[in-house]
């Protein structure tokens, strides 16, 4: 009798914790490390997401390596990471090397034209074609008529413009040259668009921080840097003419979001072809034209990632769902731009499509509750059988 | 038995080094074959560098030139200073100074290059621009071609200066070893003839250790040629024909810096990646060539030294 009692206690001991596990335990609650790699631009936000998500779900660790977008995509092609993060969409040759990848926009960035002209405040007015000419070296002095005519009343010095640009391959360059190619046929035909372009003039620096450092320390320098870096360094930056040519728009979180919201309705679905996607130069009085999306990329069928299990894949999807929804609240404080609802919807639809070896995620059997049930039935039957027959089937206690 | 095991273990370890080299060469050739078949020899001589899809064309000449110009300038500045340091430590310094000095020099050789780069970009660059480049440029800029341009502080000149600072510890500590290896009998003979310290150095030490000193310098050259981080941070990273070193005060690019800059974002299987690996192959060949020459020269002086002791 004592034995039976002990066995019942054992059953309770094993099943009660399993049954009281929080409602989220659609997944097993086991510890997993989600791996991601790619964009350096998103890293500060990704790192905040890692910490915040781990506070909510202590069993999930994120190992994100900010090794550059191209290298991240390379790892995704080799199927060694759960997701990649990139500032530029997959190009046709990359799409061919990694078929079946979903493109999930996870944040937005604005690119400022920052300058350092002693005696001149922020808010210099520039149009797209003028910016293109400056970065091509065709306008090489700050008091060129093309600039002064846009800025009556501003006392611009007769000094050479020193251009600073990115030397490393970069999603920021991709978006900036995308904009210049759209507004200047001259730029499109002589320089073009890419992560690395043949700059006609200027000094190259590593990363946004490198360009920011040049602009900061060099009088009469001008460079393109991400919004966050321009704010952090208290740069003076240009207000840029919008696509409708109705106003000059200051780069802020609100104006970049306005540009992205205008683009939202024209974007493809997550499993579509994103290679030509661009959100620069969208209509709207308040839309800052030099804006860019940054993405996470994940296989639609996660079963092909090496070492992936259905449970872990589910955790990856949960995490990605969290970053495009709840996670967006952390963007603003780090000077990233939160996704507008139209883009969130694309993400949610895309993430709902993720499968594991052909079967949708929700149909994958869940370990936690099922295993607890099986365990309870097994132990109860052992107890019952041993009590009825008098055979000692229960483990010796 | 134990001897046999040891022999085999050592042989395996030695093969490992060879295997790594062979695999490395194989990978470099394999990875860059696309660029050689597309550009052919013009990859070595061309100067256009365009990674924009549909307009791709690659030429490594400006970066090869940039590598040799920066390394050459660094040698020009660094070698005389290194020789002075080595001479002081081996011939002139009082005994109590020799050990701490050589310790400090070797410590400098162990400072990671990224530290030199950071110091260069945040501190040294401003001084170079304001105190050296700007005055030189405003005085001679219009008449002397290699001083023209707009001094930026991030250019071939700054990169070469920092490279020189970086190779001084390497060259001076090896040169010191080589000078110390000169038998005292040589010096004594010269002193006996009434030579001054300088004459002893000139007549006894230098002729004896000449090829060793050249070898030490070439090891420094090897470091300068392969140096990546510090140069990437300081050289200004121009690409294409504007990267040709036309002036000391113009941004340039070296072979290792363009690889460091563009490798991470070059997409797999692209011609861009093949071009970067091709530059890696050129750099590898140059570095190996330099090291072989240095090893030959250094080993020659050491052999001569042994001979002297035996005799």
XYZ file of C-alpha atoms in Angstrom:
708
model
C 0.000 0.000 0.000
C 2.811 2.308 0.895
C 4.356 1.515 -2.439
C 1.179 2.524 -4.272
C 1.058 5.770 -2.398
C 4.635 6.543 -3.308
C 3.962 5.753 -6.918
C 0.961 8.064 -7.000
C 3.091 10.781 -5.465
C 5.667 10.168 -8.178
C 3.010 10.518 -10.850
C 1.854 13.817 -9.388
C 5.414 15.007 -9.073
C 6.062 14.367 -12.758
C 2.815 15.529 -14.299
C 1.874 18.567 -12.244
C 4.773 20.751 -13.404
C 4.153 19.711 -16.997
C 0.481 20.598 -16.739
C 1.071 23.940 -15.099
C 3.590 25.071 -17.699
C 2.547 28.413 -19.175
C 0.125 28.530 -22.024
C 2.908 29.355 -24.488
C 4.192 25.825 -24.072
C 3.009 24.911 -27.501
C 6.698 24.357 -27.663
C 8.612 22.139 -25.336
C 10.156 24.771 -23.125
C 13.489 23.133 -23.824
C 16.486 25.387 -24.174
C 17.415 26.364 -27.694
C 19.961 28.629 -29.241
C 18.678 30.354 -32.347
C 21.475 31.237 -34.733
C 21.499 34.195 -37.088
C 24.135 36.064 -39.038
C 24.501 39.029 -41.338
C 23.876 42.756 -41.301
C 25.980 44.931 -39.051
C 23.455 47.750 -39.407
C 20.771 45.830 -37.498
C 23.121 44.520 -34.822
C 22.373 47.074 -32.034
C 18.646 46.463 -32.399
C 19.106 42.708 -32.765
C 21.130 42.685 -29.584
C 18.354 44.501 -27.731
C 15.878 41.991 -29.126
C 18.107 39.173 -27.893
C 18.129 40.520 -24.334
C 14.432 41.419 -24.228
C 13.327 38.126 -25.728
C 15.501 36.211 -23.328
C 13.826 38.076 -20.452
C 10.472 36.872 -21.704
C 11.572 33.350 -22.643
C 14.569 32.345 -20.618
C 14.986 29.077 -22.541
C 15.770 30.870 -25.798
C 19.210 32.197 -26.514
C 20.068 34.089 -29.665
C 23.494 33.842 -31.201
C 23.623 36.615 -33.781
C 26.878 37.227 -35.606
C 27.123 40.593 -37.306
C 29.512 39.547 -40.048
C 28.018 41.564 -42.895
C 24.937 40.999 -45.015
C 26.715 39.150 -47.808
C 28.430 36.760 -45.429
C 25.119 36.150 -43.648
C 23.425 35.240 -46.930
C 26.365 32.981 -47.712
C 25.756 31.086 -44.446
C 22.051 30.843 -45.224
C 22.908 29.359 -48.621
C 25.027 26.775 -46.816
C 22.082 26.154 -44.452
C 24.117 26.561 -41.309
C 22.122 29.365 -39.660
C 18.434 29.633 -38.784
C 18.130 33.036 -40.381
C 20.205 35.658 -42.145
C 19.847 39.419 -41.837
C 20.593 41.634 -44.811
C 20.246 45.286 -45.717
C 19.776 44.492 -49.376
C 17.256 42.059 -50.840
C 18.437 38.800 -52.409
C 19.800 39.347 -55.898
C 18.836 36.961 -58.705
C 22.037 34.900 -58.405
C 21.542 34.652 -54.652
C 17.914 33.655 -55.103
C 19.113 30.876 -57.395
C 21.641 29.672 -54.829
C 19.097 29.683 -52.011
C 15.661 28.876 -53.432
C 12.618 29.053 -51.175
C 13.791 31.858 -48.937
C 11.248 34.184 -47.362
C 12.115 37.873 -47.164
C 10.859 39.419 -43.930
C 11.457 43.168 -43.496
C 12.375 43.721 -39.844
C 13.290 47.382 -39.634
C 13.790 50.603 -41.534
C 16.603 53.043 -41.868
C 16.992 56.548 -43.176
C 20.186 57.839 -44.741
C 21.253 61.391 -44.074
C 23.484 63.627 -46.142
C 25.642 64.862 -43.277
C 28.116 67.690 -43.677
C 30.600 69.664 -41.669
C 30.728 73.264 -42.868
C 32.011 75.593 -40.155
C 29.515 78.422 -39.728
C 26.669 76.714 -41.558
C 23.827 75.159 -39.577
C 21.831 72.069 -40.367
C 19.013 72.112 -42.874
C 20.906 72.860 -46.071
C 18.402 72.255 -48.855
C 19.439 69.749 -51.509
C 17.669 67.999 -54.349
C 18.382 64.481 -55.572
C 20.193 65.523 -58.775
C 22.384 67.970 -56.826
C 23.330 65.254 -54.323
C 24.222 62.971 -57.243
C 26.435 65.666 -58.772
C 28.158 66.329 -55.458
C 28.988 62.642 -55.025
C 30.189 62.433 -58.630
C 32.563 65.345 -58.093
C 30.795 67.482 -60.708
C 29.813 69.959 -58.015
C 33.017 70.272 -56.058
C 32.695 73.532 -54.176
C 30.250 74.445 -51.435
C 29.374 77.757 -53.076
C 28.539 76.205 -56.438
C 25.513 78.011 -57.941
C 23.539 74.743 -57.892
C 23.730 74.718 -54.090
C 23.501 78.449 -53.410
C 20.421 78.858 -55.606
C 18.616 76.295 -53.448
C 19.749 78.050 -50.282
C 19.296 81.790 -50.579
C 20.511 83.591 -47.477
C 22.942 80.868 -46.433
C 26.528 82.041 -46.564
C 28.304 79.089 -48.182
C 32.122 79.182 -48.253
C 34.260 78.858 -51.338
C 35.754 75.564 -50.186
C 36.286 72.233 -51.859
C 33.754 69.559 -50.891
C 35.523 66.548 -49.377
C 33.457 63.446 -50.037
C 33.444 60.567 -47.578
C 31.885 57.273 -48.603
C 31.822 53.671 -47.478
C 34.802 51.540 -48.448
C 33.322 48.247 -47.318
C 30.476 46.575 -49.124
C 27.361 47.896 -47.478
C 23.590 47.902 -47.524
C 23.720 51.617 -46.795
C 25.624 52.170 -50.031
C 23.152 49.917 -51.820
C 20.209 52.071 -50.691
C 21.980 55.388 -51.248
C 23.065 54.493 -54.786
C 19.576 53.123 -55.384
C 18.243 56.589 -54.600
C 20.842 58.373 -56.730
C 20.180 56.040 -59.661
C 16.463 56.793 -59.420
C 16.876 60.581 -59.369
C 19.849 61.011 -61.686
C 20.150 59.271 -65.064
C 23.728 60.511 -65.169
C 24.555 58.630 -61.947
C 22.754 55.532 -63.177
C 24.761 55.353 -66.382
C 28.199 56.197 -64.997
C 28.218 54.785 -61.456
C 25.155 52.641 -60.912
C 23.746 50.827 -57.931
C 25.330 48.240 -55.669
C 26.840 47.424 -52.304
C 30.211 48.463 -53.742
C 30.250 51.024 -56.543
C 33.106 52.702 -58.429
C 33.168 56.049 -56.617
C 34.493 58.786 -58.887
C 35.777 60.888 -55.961
C 36.260 60.834 -52.222
C 37.765 58.970 -49.335
C 36.505 55.577 -48.255
C 36.010 54.572 -44.647
C 34.947 51.434 -42.844
C 31.374 51.324 -41.693
C 28.915 54.061 -40.810
C 31.105 54.896 -37.850
C 34.117 55.418 -40.117
C 32.284 57.791 -42.446
C 30.815 59.570 -39.423
C 34.304 60.006 -38.004
C 35.569 61.623 -41.204
C 32.631 64.005 -41.409
C 33.007 64.868 -37.754
C 36.719 65.619 -37.856
C 37.159 67.114 -41.310
C 35.936 70.612 -42.118
C 34.033 70.867 -45.437
C 33.472 67.104 -45.534
C 30.224 65.570 -46.690
C 29.112 61.960 -46.420
C 26.083 59.703 -46.237
C 25.428 58.095 -42.862
C 22.540 56.278 -41.254
C 20.100 58.366 -39.272
C 21.186 56.858 -35.950
C 24.833 57.801 -36.500
C 23.922 61.321 -37.579
C 21.814 61.831 -34.438
C 24.396 60.324 -32.107
C 27.126 62.561 -33.486
C 24.940 65.681 -33.520
C 25.660 66.138 -37.180
C 24.285 68.840 -39.350
C 22.457 67.198 -42.210
C 20.626 68.261 -45.314
C 16.889 68.417 -45.832
C 16.149 66.649 -49.082
C 13.498 67.418 -51.642
C 10.684 64.848 -51.646
C 9.639 62.813 -54.658
C 6.666 65.044 -55.392
C 8.987 68.093 -55.349
C 6.579 69.825 -52.991
C 8.820 70.241 -49.963
C 12.232 69.683 -48.454
C 11.954 66.946 -45.841
C 14.096 66.524 -42.758
C 15.201 62.957 -42.024
C 13.404 61.824 -38.875
C 11.851 58.593 -37.688
C 8.428 59.904 -38.701
C 9.403 60.977 -42.230
C 11.227 57.713 -42.969
C 8.206 55.774 -41.714
C 5.981 57.901 -43.973
C 8.119 56.954 -46.964
C 7.968 53.251 -46.085
C 4.219 53.366 -45.477
C 3.755 54.807 -48.953
C 5.789 51.936 -50.372
C 4.028 49.275 -48.288
C 1.181 48.629 -50.703
C 3.531 47.914 -53.622
C 5.717 45.360 -51.901
C 5.647 41.690 -52.903
C 4.645 38.900 -50.519
C 7.358 37.391 -48.351
C 7.934 34.506 -50.761
C 7.941 36.784 -53.819
C 10.826 38.286 -55.774
C 12.313 41.160 -53.791
C 15.400 41.720 -55.906
C 13.985 44.891 -57.478
C 12.341 46.218 -54.315
C 13.183 49.740 -53.381
C 11.381 52.129 -51.089
C 13.339 55.248 -51.993
C 11.656 58.342 -53.339
C 8.056 57.484 -52.486
C 5.227 59.986 -52.935
C 3.901 62.030 -50.036
C 4.604 65.542 -48.746
C 6.229 64.208 -45.627
C 8.151 61.230 -47.067
C 11.926 61.408 -46.658
C 13.193 59.985 -49.945
C 16.421 58.201 -48.918
C 14.981 55.326 -46.923
C 15.715 51.636 -46.883
C 14.331 48.384 -45.563
C 16.430 45.833 -43.775
C 15.437 42.198 -43.776
C 15.686 38.864 -42.074
C 15.736 35.918 -44.422
C 14.573 32.473 -43.499
C 13.830 29.287 -45.425
C 10.163 28.640 -46.036
C 10.821 24.986 -45.261
C 13.051 25.013 -42.227
C 13.594 21.254 -42.323
C 16.555 21.786 -44.677
C 18.647 23.695 -42.132
C 21.276 21.325 -40.807
C 20.498 20.105 -37.295
C 17.059 21.725 -37.238
C 14.269 20.072 -35.228
C 10.566 20.889 -35.478
C 10.602 22.307 -31.963
C 13.525 24.559 -32.586
C 12.081 25.722 -35.907
C 8.956 26.696 -34.045
C 10.991 28.731 -31.585
C 12.675 30.500 -34.504
C 9.286 31.391 -35.979
C 8.035 32.564 -32.568
C 11.080 34.764 -32.220
C 10.754 36.271 -35.703
C 7.061 36.885 -35.088
C 7.961 38.670 -31.899
C 10.569 40.947 -33.477
C 8.250 42.155 -36.250
C 5.405 42.777 -33.775
C 6.201 43.396 -30.092
C 9.909 43.829 -30.777
C 9.271 46.973 -32.831
C 8.693 48.961 -29.620
C 12.447 48.893 -28.972
C 13.317 50.431 -32.347
C 12.673 54.106 -31.637
C 14.890 54.385 -28.581
C 17.809 53.081 -30.674
C 16.885 55.457 -33.538
C 15.632 52.718 -35.808
C 12.314 53.268 -37.522
C 9.458 50.930 -36.510
C 7.702 49.056 -39.307
C 4.414 50.488 -40.538
C 1.376 48.174 -40.288
C 1.282 47.462 -44.023
C 4.742 45.869 -43.826
C 4.004 44.075 -40.553
C 1.136 42.348 -42.314
C 3.448 41.063 -45.060
C 5.736 39.681 -42.368
C 2.968 37.958 -40.450
C 1.611 36.310 -43.581
C 5.100 35.213 -44.572
C 5.973 33.742 -41.188
C 2.663 31.825 -41.096
C 3.775 29.986 -44.235
C 6.875 28.459 -42.686
C 6.933 24.694 -42.754
C 9.034 21.840 -41.493
C 9.728 19.114 -44.074
C 6.506 19.917 -45.869
C 4.189 19.941 -42.880
C 2.934 23.241 -41.501
C 4.295 24.268 -38.135
C 1.093 23.928 -36.140
C 0.703 20.246 -37.023
C 4.084 19.299 -35.634
C 3.435 17.244 -32.463
C 4.351 19.150 -29.373
C 6.596 17.473 -26.904
C 5.551 19.023 -23.595
C 1.880 18.158 -22.974
C 1.900 14.973 -25.100
C 4.920 13.541 -23.323
C 3.465 14.400 -19.920
C 0.249 12.586 -20.840
C 2.089 9.486 -22.052
C 4.229 9.451 -18.931
C 1.193 9.798 -16.659
C -0.666 6.960 -18.400
C 2.393 4.700 -18.264
C 3.063 5.260 -14.583
C -0.608 4.977 -13.626
C -0.901 1.692 -15.482
C 2.229 0.378 -13.775
C 0.764 1.331 -10.400
C -2.619 -0.173 -11.208
C -1.191 -3.383 -12.637
C 1.194 -3.869 -9.753
C -1.533 -3.192 -7.194
C -3.965 -5.636 -8.879
C -1.573 -8.481 -9.512
C 0.710 -8.066 -6.535
C 3.702 -8.207 -8.885
C 6.330 -5.652 -8.152
C 6.546 -3.787 -11.448
C 7.190 -0.386 -10.000
C 10.806 0.641 -9.707
C 12.249 -0.043 -6.251
C 11.954 3.103 -4.234
C 59.540 1.793 -30.353
C 59.231 5.202 -28.690
C 61.652 6.558 -31.221
C 59.511 5.298 -34.073
C 56.335 6.855 -32.618
C 58.128 10.128 -32.155
C 59.426 10.022 -35.711
C 55.973 9.395 -37.132
C 54.360 12.064 -34.949
C 56.925 14.639 -36.005
C 56.547 13.663 -39.656
C 52.768 14.074 -39.417
C 53.182 17.483 -37.831
C 55.558 18.539 -40.609
C 53.238 17.268 -43.330
C 50.433 19.275 -41.784
C 52.224 22.540 -42.555
C 52.883 21.476 -46.129
C 49.309 20.294 -46.554
C 47.951 23.626 -45.339
C 50.101 25.532 -47.822
C 49.153 23.262 -50.701
C 45.456 23.449 -49.838
C 45.666 27.211 -49.501
C 47.248 27.622 -52.915
C 44.743 25.206 -54.377
C 41.822 27.125 -52.879
C 43.187 30.482 -54.003
C 43.690 29.264 -57.560
C 40.384 27.469 -57.604
C 38.441 30.379 -56.134
C 39.976 32.909 -58.489
C 39.879 30.870 -61.700
C 36.760 32.725 -62.878
C 38.540 36.073 -62.828
C 41.626 34.768 -64.653
C 39.520 33.259 -67.396
C 37.506 36.457 -67.812
C 40.149 39.154 -67.412
C 43.277 37.162 -68.179
C 46.518 39.084 -67.786
C 44.638 42.403 -67.755
C 43.585 41.537 -64.213
C 47.181 42.303 -63.299
C 47.539 45.388 -65.462
C 44.027 46.853 -65.572
C 42.820 49.553 -63.247
C 39.043 49.574 -63.491
C 37.164 48.180 -60.538
C 33.427 47.929 -60.951
C 31.288 45.511 -58.979
C 27.953 46.860 -60.176
C 25.996 43.992 -61.657
C 26.114 43.919 -65.422
C 29.143 46.230 -65.642
C 31.649 44.105 -63.836
C 35.290 44.574 -64.653
C 38.264 44.143 -62.394
C 41.891 45.171 -62.492
C 44.296 44.851 -59.596
C 47.099 47.125 -60.759
C 46.280 50.135 -58.527
C 46.249 47.931 -55.448
C 49.479 46.166 -56.351
C 51.049 49.589 -56.859
C 49.503 50.874 -53.625
C 50.937 47.944 -51.709
C 54.448 48.500 -52.984
C 54.339 52.274 -52.585
C 53.147 52.174 -48.970
C 55.507 49.343 -48.059
C 58.394 51.075 -49.842
C 57.761 54.379 -48.077
C 57.477 52.589 -44.769
C 60.854 50.938 -45.429
C 62.390 54.250 -46.414
C 61.353 55.767 -43.097
C 61.541 52.711 -40.875
C 64.796 51.013 -41.851
C 67.231 53.835 -40.960
C 65.515 54.362 -37.606
C 65.523 50.622 -36.925
C 69.221 50.388 -37.730
C 69.900 53.234 -35.322
C 67.961 51.492 -32.571
C 69.701 48.179 -33.213
C 73.112 49.823 -33.313
C 72.456 51.651 -30.057
C 71.308 48.505 -28.310
C 74.123 46.290 -29.496
C 77.068 48.709 -29.482
C 76.428 51.861 -27.487
C 73.857 51.333 -24.761
C 75.169 50.837 -21.232
C 74.735 47.263 -20.022
C 71.894 48.030 -17.597
C 69.814 49.580 -20.395
C 70.172 46.805 -22.956
C 67.783 44.228 -21.506
C 64.902 46.566 -20.626
C 65.226 48.349 -23.978
C 65.120 45.198 -26.023
C 62.200 43.999 -23.908
C 60.248 47.161 -24.660
C 61.029 46.921 -28.367
C 59.797 43.341 -28.473
C 56.697 44.431 -26.584
C 55.998 46.996 -29.311
C 56.250 44.276 -31.920
C 53.457 42.439 -30.134
C 50.942 45.321 -30.177
C 48.035 44.242 -32.403
C 47.797 46.186 -35.631
C 44.231 47.307 -34.994
C 45.545 49.292 -32.017
C 47.964 51.116 -34.309
C 45.059 51.694 -36.667
C 42.791 53.140 -34.001
C 45.525 55.367 -32.678
C 46.275 56.429 -36.236
C 42.709 57.318 -37.151
C 41.713 59.073 -33.931
C 44.903 60.800 -32.849
C 47.841 60.594 -35.223
C 45.872 61.545 -38.330
C 45.031 65.044 -37.085
C 48.649 65.838 -36.294
C 49.819 64.513 -39.640
C 47.219 66.543 -41.491
C 47.671 69.788 -39.606
C 51.406 69.759 -38.953
C 52.923 67.930 -41.906
C 50.503 67.605 -44.798
C 48.829 70.999 -44.764
C 52.083 73.055 -44.605
C 53.804 70.875 -47.216
C 50.782 70.999 -49.456
C 50.318 74.752 -49.228
C 54.017 75.386 -49.871
C 54.843 72.814 -52.549
C 51.399 71.523 -53.555
C 51.357 73.306 -56.899
C 54.904 72.516 -57.950
C 55.699 69.027 -56.655
C 53.350 66.370 -58.013
C 53.624 64.000 -55.082
C 52.628 66.699 -52.607
C 49.528 67.831 -54.499
C 45.919 67.084 -53.681
C 43.734 67.993 -50.741
C 45.310 66.801 -47.479
C 42.753 64.701 -45.692
C 44.870 62.853 -43.184
C 43.554 59.565 -44.521
C 45.920 58.872 -47.374
C 49.009 57.037 -48.553
C 51.300 59.235 -46.480
C 49.612 58.585 -43.121
C 49.276 54.887 -43.859
C 52.984 54.660 -44.717
C 54.001 56.537 -41.564
C 52.017 54.211 -39.339
C 53.349 51.216 -41.261
C 56.867 52.482 -40.613
C 56.120 52.714 -36.896
C 54.769 49.180 -37.016
C 57.756 47.599 -38.731
C 60.406 49.344 -36.616
C 60.144 46.905 -33.683
C 60.373 43.880 -35.971
C 63.371 45.121 -37.905
C 65.253 46.569 -34.959
C 64.931 43.544 -32.696
C 66.133 41.142 -35.405
C 68.923 43.508 -36.454
C 70.053 43.718 -32.845
C 70.278 39.916 -32.633
C 72.308 39.875 -35.820
C 74.660 42.634 -34.676
C 75.175 40.902 -31.346
C 76.040 37.731 -33.270
C 79.060 39.491 -34.753
C 82.061 37.922 -32.934
C 83.830 40.241 -30.542
C 87.134 39.371 -32.167
C 86.015 41.446 -35.150
C 85.377 44.494 -32.994
C 88.568 44.020 -31.016
C 90.584 43.869 -34.191
C 89.122 47.174 -35.341
C 89.644 48.838 -31.966
C 93.251 47.628 -32.061
C 93.704 49.591 -35.269
C 92.520 52.704 -33.431
C 89.028 52.863 -34.857
C 86.305 55.006 -33.233
C 82.963 53.498 -32.251
C 81.424 54.609 -35.553
C 84.342 53.204 -37.535
C 84.084 49.914 -35.645
C 80.440 49.765 -36.555
C 81.111 50.691 -40.158
C 84.174 48.490 -40.690
C 83.578 45.458 -38.452
C 79.903 45.073 -37.658
C 78.171 46.132 -40.860
C 80.214 44.152 -43.382
C 79.917 41.075 -41.213
C 76.160 41.292 -40.717
C 75.168 42.993 -43.977
C 73.097 40.256 -45.507
C 71.479 39.544 -42.149
C 70.448 43.175 -41.815
C 69.020 43.110 -45.320
C 67.142 39.969 -44.334
C 65.764 41.664 -41.201
C 64.589 44.594 -43.291
C 62.925 42.264 -45.740
C 61.067 40.564 -42.902
C 59.822 44.033 -41.993
C 58.863 44.536 -45.626
C 56.909 41.297 -45.421
C 54.949 42.663 -42.506
C 54.355 45.968 -44.286
C 53.122 44.250 -47.439
C 50.687 42.016 -45.616
C 49.504 44.516 -43.025
C 45.749 44.883 -43.261
C 43.815 46.471 -40.420
C 45.888 49.560 -39.760
C 46.270 50.297 -43.469
C 42.581 49.807 -44.183
C 41.730 52.299 -41.478
C 44.167 54.919 -42.682
C 44.707 54.734 -46.408
C 41.442 56.292 -47.531
C 40.284 53.313 -49.572
C 39.875 54.672 -53.061
C 39.005 52.187 -55.783
C 39.567 51.925 -59.496
C 41.985 54.158 -61.335
C 41.719 56.880 -58.663
C 43.412 54.434 -56.290
C 46.640 54.664 -58.302
C 49.122 56.323 -55.974
C 49.372 59.680 -57.756
C 50.184 61.809 -54.731
C 51.221 61.172 -51.150
C 48.156 63.084 -50.016
C 45.630 61.165 -52.102
C 43.649 58.201 -50.837
C 44.915 54.852 -52.099
C 44.290 51.184 -51.573
C 46.448 48.127 -50.989
C 45.834 44.508 -51.892
C 45.083 43.498 -48.335
C 42.890 46.505 -47.617
C 40.601 45.962 -50.589
C 40.139 42.343 -49.534
C 39.321 43.470 -45.989
C 36.912 46.084 -47.295
C 34.936 44.146 -49.801
C 35.184 40.468 -48.919
C 32.340 40.328 -46.396
C 29.741 41.660 -48.793
C 30.878 39.931 -51.980
C 28.197 37.393 -52.747
C 29.168 33.778 -53.100
C 29.924 32.604 -56.629
C 30.170 36.138 -58.005
C 32.963 37.486 -60.160
C 33.595 40.087 -57.458
C 34.509 37.353 -54.969
C 36.734 35.665 -57.554
C 38.519 38.978 -58.142
C 39.152 39.439 -54.419
C 40.480 35.889 -54.101
C 42.648 36.573 -57.148
C 44.161 39.535 -55.319
C 44.674 37.206 -52.370
C 46.647 34.888 -54.649
C 48.865 37.733 -55.870
C 49.438 38.858 -52.294
C 50.264 35.305 -51.267
C 52.855 34.961 -54.008
C 54.419 38.335 -53.161
C 54.536 37.521 -49.439
C 56.082 34.094 -50.003
C 58.663 35.552 -52.366
C 59.665 38.190 -49.827
C 59.931 35.661 -47.027
C 62.033 33.240 -49.046
C 64.514 35.983 -49.885
C 64.648 37.066 -46.241
C 65.159 33.525 -44.968
C 67.996 32.933 -47.421
C 69.803 36.112 -46.393
C 69.357 35.574 -42.658
C 70.448 31.946 -42.786
C 73.537 32.946 -44.759
C 74.731 35.296 -42.026
C 74.022 32.761 -39.292
C 76.003 30.093 -41.140
C 78.885 32.488 -41.575
C 78.753 33.178 -37.861
C 78.992 29.484 -36.973
C 81.911 29.208 -39.307
C 83.643 32.042 -37.520
C 83.178 30.408 -34.125
C 84.581 27.127 -35.370
C 87.543 28.843 -36.907
